[in-house]
């Protein structure tokens, strides 16, 4: 029993604070960075889903944007600014997802306009094709 308690306390002593972990990552520890991102995936999904107002799975584009934003938060975090990493990351994730949603809305409007233009062209080409067929049939009947 004492051995178990001793191991438990040793594990707690070895654990770094989140800010110390981020400082180590900023020094170039990629393995620790990947572990931290993996650990905080539920936090990232929660932040993204609060913006999207729906369940976010790891397959969603918005989740990928959240991962990139969390990684950016890790790289840019400065503990002397006063906020915690998680509050900084939450703000950054939400901003990046909102930017992504806005950019997608622009693309949707553009694609709808293209489809409307194509429909007009298709209508003209259908009318032209029908007139061409009628003209051909008149010529063949006359011969």
PDB file of C-alpha atoms in Angstrom:
ATOM      1  CA  UNK A   1       0.000   0.000   0.000  1.00  0.00           C
ATOM      2  CA  UNK A   2       2.798   2.409   0.907  1.00  0.00           C
ATOM      3  CA  UNK A   3       4.546   1.589  -2.338  1.00  0.00           C
ATOM      4  CA  UNK A   4       1.435   2.553  -4.264  1.00  0.00           C
ATOM      5  CA  UNK A   5       1.090   5.837  -2.404  1.00  0.00           C
ATOM      6  CA  UNK A   6       4.770   6.540  -2.929  1.00  0.00           C
ATOM      7  CA  UNK A   7       4.425   5.983  -6.673  1.00  0.00           C
ATOM      8  CA  UNK A   8       1.360   8.199  -6.763  1.00  0.00           C
ATOM      9  CA  UNK A   9       3.150  11.075  -5.063  1.00  0.00           C
ATOM     10  CA  UNK A  10       6.195  10.639  -7.276  1.00  0.00           C
ATOM     11  CA  UNK A  11       3.988  10.831 -10.346  1.00  0.00           C
ATOM     12  CA  UNK A  12       2.438  14.053  -9.058  1.00  0.00           C
ATOM     13  CA  UNK A  13       5.850  15.551  -8.390  1.00  0.00           C
ATOM     14  CA  UNK A  14       6.987  14.732 -11.911  1.00  0.00           C
ATOM     15  CA  UNK A  15       3.956  16.382 -13.465  1.00  0.00           C
ATOM     16  CA  UNK A  16       4.667  19.849 -14.673  1.00  0.00           C
ATOM     17  CA  UNK A  17       2.213  22.678 -14.645  1.00  0.00           C
ATOM     18  CA  UNK A  18       0.597  23.445 -17.963  1.00  0.00           C
ATOM     19  CA  UNK A  19       2.615  26.639 -18.316  1.00  0.00           C
ATOM     20  CA  UNK A  20       5.884  24.776 -17.702  1.00  0.00           C
ATOM     21  CA  UNK A  21       4.849  22.180 -20.268  1.00  0.00           C
ATOM     22  CA  UNK A  22       4.140  24.902 -22.835  1.00  0.00           C
ATOM     23  CA  UNK A  23       7.492  26.527 -22.131  1.00  0.00           C
ATOM     24  CA  UNK A  24       9.201  23.175 -22.778  1.00  0.00           C
ATOM     25  CA  UNK A  25       7.228  22.778 -26.017  1.00  0.00           C
ATOM     26  CA  UNK A  26       8.219  26.272 -27.117  1.00  0.00           C
ATOM     27  CA  UNK A  27      11.843  25.175 -26.660  1.00  0.00           C
ATOM     28  CA  UNK A  28      11.242  22.512 -29.337  1.00  0.00           C
ATOM     29  CA  UNK A  29       9.879  19.326 -27.672  1.00  0.00           C
ATOM     30  CA  UNK A  30       7.591  18.005 -30.444  1.00  0.00           C
ATOM     31  CA  UNK A  31       6.726  14.764 -28.628  1.00  0.00           C
ATOM     32  CA  UNK A  32       5.405  16.686 -25.646  1.00  0.00           C
ATOM     33  CA  UNK A  33       3.532  19.006 -28.022  1.00  0.00           C
ATOM     34  CA  UNK A  34       1.760  16.073 -29.664  1.00  0.00           C
ATOM     35  CA  UNK A  35       0.907  14.596 -26.268  1.00  0.00           C
ATOM     36  CA  UNK A  36      -0.533  17.905 -25.056  1.00  0.00           C
ATOM     37  CA  UNK A  37      -2.646  18.320 -28.186  1.00  0.00           C
ATOM     38  CA  UNK A  38      -3.896  14.729 -27.872  1.00  0.00           C
ATOM     39  CA  UNK A  39      -4.773  15.321 -24.202  1.00  0.00           C
ATOM     40  CA  UNK A  40      -6.731  18.507 -24.934  1.00  0.00           C
ATOM     41  CA  UNK A  41      -8.728  17.259 -27.961  1.00  0.00           C
ATOM     42  CA  UNK A  42     -11.975  17.219 -25.918  1.00  0.00           C
ATOM     43  CA  UNK A  43     -11.327  20.846 -24.899  1.00  0.00           C
ATOM     44  CA  UNK A  44     -10.738  21.771 -28.544  1.00  0.00           C
ATOM     45  CA  UNK A  45     -13.930  19.999 -29.659  1.00  0.00           C
ATOM     46  CA  UNK A  46     -15.914  21.783 -26.921  1.00  0.00           C
ATOM     47  CA  UNK A  47     -14.577  25.192 -27.957  1.00  0.00           C
ATOM     48  CA  UNK A  48     -15.319  24.546 -31.624  1.00  0.00           C
ATOM     49  CA  UNK A  49     -18.786  23.165 -30.961  1.00  0.00           C
ATOM     50  CA  UNK A  50     -19.692  26.223 -28.873  1.00  0.00           C
ATOM     51  CA  UNK A  51     -19.138  28.343 -31.998  1.00  0.00           C
ATOM     52  CA  UNK A  52     -20.798  25.937 -34.445  1.00  0.00           C
ATOM     53  CA  UNK A  53     -23.736  25.138 -32.131  1.00  0.00           C
ATOM     54  CA  UNK A  54     -23.554  21.436 -33.037  1.00  0.00           C
ATOM     55  CA  UNK A  55     -21.619  18.283 -32.182  1.00  0.00           C
ATOM     56  CA  UNK A  56     -18.118  18.328 -33.662  1.00  0.00           C
ATOM     57  CA  UNK A  57     -16.316  15.117 -34.526  1.00  0.00           C
ATOM     58  CA  UNK A  58     -12.637  14.772 -35.352  1.00  0.00           C
ATOM     59  CA  UNK A  59     -13.557  14.362 -39.026  1.00  0.00           C
ATOM     60  CA  UNK A  60     -15.037  17.879 -39.287  1.00  0.00           C
ATOM     61  CA  UNK A  61     -13.101  20.678 -40.963  1.00  0.00           C
ATOM     62  CA  UNK A  62     -13.922  22.945 -38.035  1.00  0.00           C
ATOM     63  CA  UNK A  63     -12.171  20.515 -35.669  1.00  0.00           C
ATOM     64  CA  UNK A  64      -9.050  20.692 -37.825  1.00  0.00           C
ATOM     65  CA  UNK A  65      -9.181  24.475 -37.651  1.00  0.00           C
ATOM     66  CA  UNK A  66      -9.461  24.157 -33.861  1.00  0.00           C
ATOM     67  CA  UNK A  67      -6.399  21.888 -33.719  1.00  0.00           C
ATOM     68  CA  UNK A  68      -4.366  24.346 -35.757  1.00  0.00           C
ATOM     69  CA  UNK A  69      -5.528  27.224 -33.536  1.00  0.00           C
ATOM     70  CA  UNK A  70      -4.661  25.273 -30.353  1.00  0.00           C
ATOM     71  CA  UNK A  71      -1.198  24.575 -31.741  1.00  0.00           C
ATOM     72  CA  UNK A  72      -0.847  28.270 -32.563  1.00  0.00           C
ATOM     73  CA  UNK A  73      -1.920  29.135 -29.003  1.00  0.00           C
ATOM     74  CA  UNK A  74       0.785  26.838 -27.638  1.00  0.00           C
ATOM     75  CA  UNK A  75       3.417  28.508 -29.802  1.00  0.00           C
ATOM     76  CA  UNK A  76       2.330  32.094 -29.052  1.00  0.00           C
ATOM     77  CA  UNK A  77       1.414  31.730 -25.368  1.00  0.00           C
ATOM     78  CA  UNK A  78       3.230  34.026 -22.958  1.00  0.00           C
ATOM     79  CA  UNK A  79       2.552  33.485 -19.255  1.00  0.00           C
ATOM     80  CA  UNK A  80       3.580  37.055 -18.418  1.00  0.00           C
ATOM     81  CA  UNK A  81       0.492  38.420 -20.221  1.00  0.00           C
ATOM     82  CA  UNK A  82      -1.720  37.333 -17.340  1.00  0.00           C
ATOM     83  CA  UNK A  83      -4.152  34.846 -18.867  1.00  0.00           C
ATOM     84  CA  UNK A  84      -4.007  31.078 -18.640  1.00  0.00           C
ATOM     85  CA  UNK A  85      -3.152  28.966 -21.661  1.00  0.00           C
ATOM     86  CA  UNK A  86      -6.635  27.478 -21.808  1.00  0.00           C
ATOM     87  CA  UNK A  87      -8.428  30.832 -21.823  1.00  0.00           C
ATOM     88  CA  UNK A  88      -6.014  32.122 -24.472  1.00  0.00           C
ATOM     89  CA  UNK A  89      -6.470  28.964 -26.553  1.00  0.00           C
ATOM     90  CA  UNK A  90     -10.269  29.137 -26.202  1.00  0.00           C
ATOM     91  CA  UNK A  91     -10.356  32.690 -27.573  1.00  0.00           C
ATOM     92  CA  UNK A  92      -7.953  31.851 -30.391  1.00  0.00           C
ATOM     93  CA  UNK A  93      -9.857  28.688 -31.386  1.00  0.00           C
ATOM     94  CA  UNK A  94     -13.183  30.532 -31.465  1.00  0.00           C
ATOM     95  CA  UNK A  95     -11.751  33.374 -33.554  1.00  0.00           C
ATOM     96  CA  UNK A  96     -10.171  31.023 -36.081  1.00  0.00           C
ATOM     97  CA  UNK A  97     -13.351  28.956 -36.449  1.00  0.00           C
ATOM     98  CA  UNK A  98     -15.457  32.105 -36.922  1.00  0.00           C
ATOM     99  CA  UNK A  99     -13.004  33.294 -39.606  1.00  0.00           C
ATOM    100  CA  UNK A 100     -13.256  29.892 -41.300  1.00  0.00           C
ATOM    101  CA  UNK A 101     -17.075  29.961 -41.243  1.00  0.00           C
ATOM    102  CA  UNK A 102     -17.084  33.467 -42.714  1.00  0.00           C
ATOM    103  CA  UNK A 103     -14.706  32.459 -45.492  1.00  0.00           C
ATOM    104  CA  UNK A 104     -16.886  29.450 -46.299  1.00  0.00           C
ATOM    105  CA  UNK A 105     -19.970  31.680 -46.455  1.00  0.00           C
ATOM    106  CA  UNK A 106     -18.237  33.829 -49.079  1.00  0.00           C
ATOM    107  CA  UNK A 107     -17.451  30.756 -51.161  1.00  0.00           C
ATOM    108  CA  UNK A 108     -21.054  29.568 -50.966  1.00  0.00           C
ATOM    109  CA  UNK A 109     -22.358  32.894 -52.283  1.00  0.00           C
ATOM    110  CA  UNK A 110     -19.892  32.829 -55.140  1.00  0.00           C
ATOM    111  CA  UNK A 111     -20.746  29.259 -56.095  1.00  0.00           C
ATOM    112  CA  UNK A 112     -24.471  30.054 -56.122  1.00  0.00           C
ATOM    113  CA  UNK A 113     -23.874  32.935 -58.486  1.00  0.00           C
ATOM    114  CA  UNK A 114     -21.850  30.684 -60.762  1.00  0.00           C
ATOM    115  CA  UNK A 115     -24.668  28.123 -60.766  1.00  0.00           C
ATOM    116  CA  UNK A 116     -27.214  30.812 -61.685  1.00  0.00           C
ATOM    117  CA  UNK A 117     -25.004  31.946 -64.574  1.00  0.00           C
ATOM    118  CA  UNK A 118     -24.635  28.351 -65.733  1.00  0.00           C
ATOM    119  CA  UNK A 119     -28.414  27.842 -65.614  1.00  0.00           C
ATOM    120  CA  UNK A 120     -28.923  30.885 -67.849  1.00  0.00           C
ATOM    121  CA  UNK A 121     -26.326  29.548 -70.276  1.00  0.00           C
ATOM    122  CA  UNK A 122     -27.961  26.113 -70.206  1.00  0.00           C
ATOM    123  CA  UNK A 123     -31.358  27.672 -70.926  1.00  0.00           C
ATOM    124  CA  UNK A 124     -29.921  29.564 -73.892  1.00  0.00           C
ATOM    125  CA  UNK A 125     -28.105  26.506 -75.168  1.00  0.00           C
ATOM    126  CA  UNK A 126     -31.259  24.359 -74.796  1.00  0.00           C
ATOM    127  CA  UNK A 127     -33.284  26.879 -76.806  1.00  0.00           C
ATOM    128  CA  UNK A 128     -30.535  27.130 -79.406  1.00  0.00           C
ATOM    129  CA  UNK A 129     -30.300  23.350 -79.630  1.00  0.00           C
ATOM    130  CA  UNK A 130     -34.074  23.028 -80.124  1.00  0.00           C
ATOM    131  CA  UNK A 131     -34.052  25.728 -82.836  1.00  0.00           C
ATOM    132  CA  UNK A 132     -31.147  23.981 -84.544  1.00  0.00           C
ATOM    133  CA  UNK A 133     -32.991  20.642 -84.495  1.00  0.00           C
ATOM    134  CA  UNK A 134     -36.155  22.263 -85.876  1.00  0.00           C
ATOM    135  CA  UNK A 135     -34.158  23.942 -88.659  1.00  0.00           C
ATOM    136  CA  UNK A 136     -32.459  20.659 -89.545  1.00  0.00           C
ATOM    137  CA  UNK A 137     -35.788  18.817 -89.668  1.00  0.00           C
ATOM    138  CA  UNK A 138     -37.255  21.498 -91.993  1.00  0.00           C
ATOM    139  CA  UNK A 139     -34.257  21.172 -94.325  1.00  0.00           C
ATOM    140  CA  UNK A 140     -34.502  17.379 -94.425  1.00  0.00           C
ATOM    141  CA  UNK A 141     -38.264  17.561 -95.129  1.00  0.00           C
ATOM    142  CA  UNK A 142     -37.724  20.073 -97.917  1.00  0.00           C
ATOM    143  CA  UNK A 143     -35.191  17.807 -99.623  1.00  0.00           C
TER     144      UNK A 143
END
